[in-house]
PDB file of C-alpha atoms in Angstrom:
ATOM      1  CA  MET X   1      15.422 -28.600   8.630  1.00  0.00           C
ATOM      2  CA  ALA X   2      14.711 -29.166  12.311  1.00  0.00           C
ATOM      3  CA  GLN X   3      18.262 -30.291  12.952  1.00  0.00           C
ATOM      4  CA  ALA X   4      19.815 -27.484  10.892  1.00  0.00           C
ATOM      5  CA  SER X   5      17.723 -24.819  12.642  1.00  0.00           C
ATOM      6  CA  GLN X   6      18.095 -26.509  16.061  1.00  0.00           C
ATOM      7  CA  MET X   7      14.325 -26.552  16.549  1.00  0.00           C
ATOM      8  CA  ASP X   8      11.976 -29.384  17.374  1.00  0.00           C
ATOM      9  CA  TRP X   9      10.358 -30.966  14.303  1.00  0.00           C
ATOM     10  CA  SER X  10       6.892 -30.615  15.828  1.00  0.00           C
ATOM     11  CA  TYR X  11       7.384 -26.847  16.235  1.00  0.00           C
ATOM     12  CA  ILE X  12       8.404 -26.523  12.587  1.00  0.00           C
ATOM     13  CA  SER X  13       5.388 -28.601  11.578  1.00  0.00           C
ATOM     14  CA  GLN X  14       3.107 -26.229  13.476  1.00  0.00           C
ATOM     15  CA  ILE X  15       4.690 -23.259  11.682  1.00  0.00           C
ATOM     16  CA  GLU X  16       4.177 -24.946   8.303  1.00  0.00           C
ATOM     17  CA  ARG X  17       0.515 -25.625   9.096  1.00  0.00           C
ATOM     18  CA  GLY X  18      -0.120 -22.052  10.260  1.00  0.00           C
ATOM     19  CA  LYS X  19      -0.665 -23.105  13.882  1.00  0.00           C
ATOM     20  CA  ARG X  20       2.211 -20.948  15.167  1.00  0.00           C
ATOM     21  CA  ASN X  21       3.281 -17.388  14.517  1.00  0.00           C
ATOM     22  CA  VAL X  22       7.004 -16.742  14.450  1.00  0.00           C
ATOM     23  CA  GLY X  23       9.219 -13.824  15.317  1.00  0.00           C
ATOM     24  CA  ILE X  24      12.155 -12.489  13.364  1.00  0.00           C
ATOM     25  CA  ASP X  25      14.602 -14.618  15.374  1.00  0.00           C
ATOM     26  CA  ILE X  26      12.842 -17.836  14.338  1.00  0.00           C
ATOM     27  CA  LEU X  27      12.603 -16.651  10.713  1.00  0.00           C
ATOM     28  CA  ASP X  28      16.332 -15.929  10.796  1.00  0.00           C
ATOM     29  CA  ALA X  29      17.148 -19.416  12.112  1.00  0.00           C
ATOM     30  CA  LEU X  30      14.926 -21.056   9.483  1.00  0.00           C
ATOM     31  CA  ALA X  31      16.420 -18.922   6.700  1.00  0.00           C
ATOM     32  CA  HIS X  32      19.945 -19.907   7.699  1.00  0.00           C
ATOM     33  CA  ALA X  33      18.905 -23.562   7.853  1.00  0.00           C
ATOM     34  CA  VAL X  34      17.828 -23.516   4.197  1.00  0.00           C
ATOM     35  CA  GLY X  35      20.528 -21.150   2.925  1.00  0.00           C
ATOM     36  CA  ALA X  36      18.205 -18.218   2.284  1.00  0.00           C
ATOM     37  CA  SER X  37      17.601 -14.750   3.672  1.00  0.00           C
ATOM     38  CA  VAL X  38      14.635 -13.691   5.783  1.00  0.00           C
ATOM     39  CA  VAL X  39      13.494 -11.543   2.845  1.00  0.00           C
ATOM     40  CA  ASP X  40      13.519 -14.634   0.610  1.00  0.00           C
ATOM     41  CA  LEU X  41      11.218 -16.434   3.055  1.00  0.00           C
ATOM     42  CA  LEU X  42       8.790 -13.524   3.189  1.00  0.00           C
ATOM     43  CA  MET X  43       8.512 -12.905  -0.557  1.00  0.00           C
ATOM     44  CA  ALA X  44       5.713 -14.538  -2.528  1.00  0.00           C
ATOM     45  CA  PRO X  45       6.925 -16.905  -5.247  1.00  0.00           C
ATOM     46  CA  GLU X  46       7.230 -15.177  -8.603  1.00  0.00           C
ATOM     47  CA  GLY X  47       3.916 -15.206 -10.422  1.00  0.00           C
ATOM     48  CA  GLU X  48       1.773 -15.758  -7.319  1.00  0.00           C
ATOM     49  CA  LEU X  49      -0.551 -13.090  -6.006  1.00  0.00           C
ATOM     50  CA  SER X  50      -1.588 -12.400  -2.456  1.00  0.00           C
ATOM     51  CA  GLU X  51      -5.223 -12.457  -1.365  1.00  0.00           C
ATOM     52  CA  ASN X  52      -5.626  -8.736  -2.140  1.00  0.00           C
ATOM     53  CA  GLY X  53      -4.417  -9.200  -5.725  1.00  0.00           C
ATOM     54  CA  THR X  54      -0.921  -7.753  -5.383  1.00  0.00           C
ATOM     55  CA  SER X  55       2.364  -9.551  -5.751  1.00  0.00           C
TER      56      SER X  55
END
C-alpha cells in the first residue's frame, strides 16, 4: 500500500494505529491505492455499529 500510495510505510502505520489524522488528499491517495473510493473508506463495514449505536 505504501508503494501504491507513494507514502512512507511508517506514516501509513501511524494512520492505521490512530496516531495520525489525515486530510482528504491523503484519504484520496489511499483509496486509489486500494481501488476504492473515499466514501468506501469512510463507511463502517456492513453490520457494524459506531460508538453511538448508529450504522
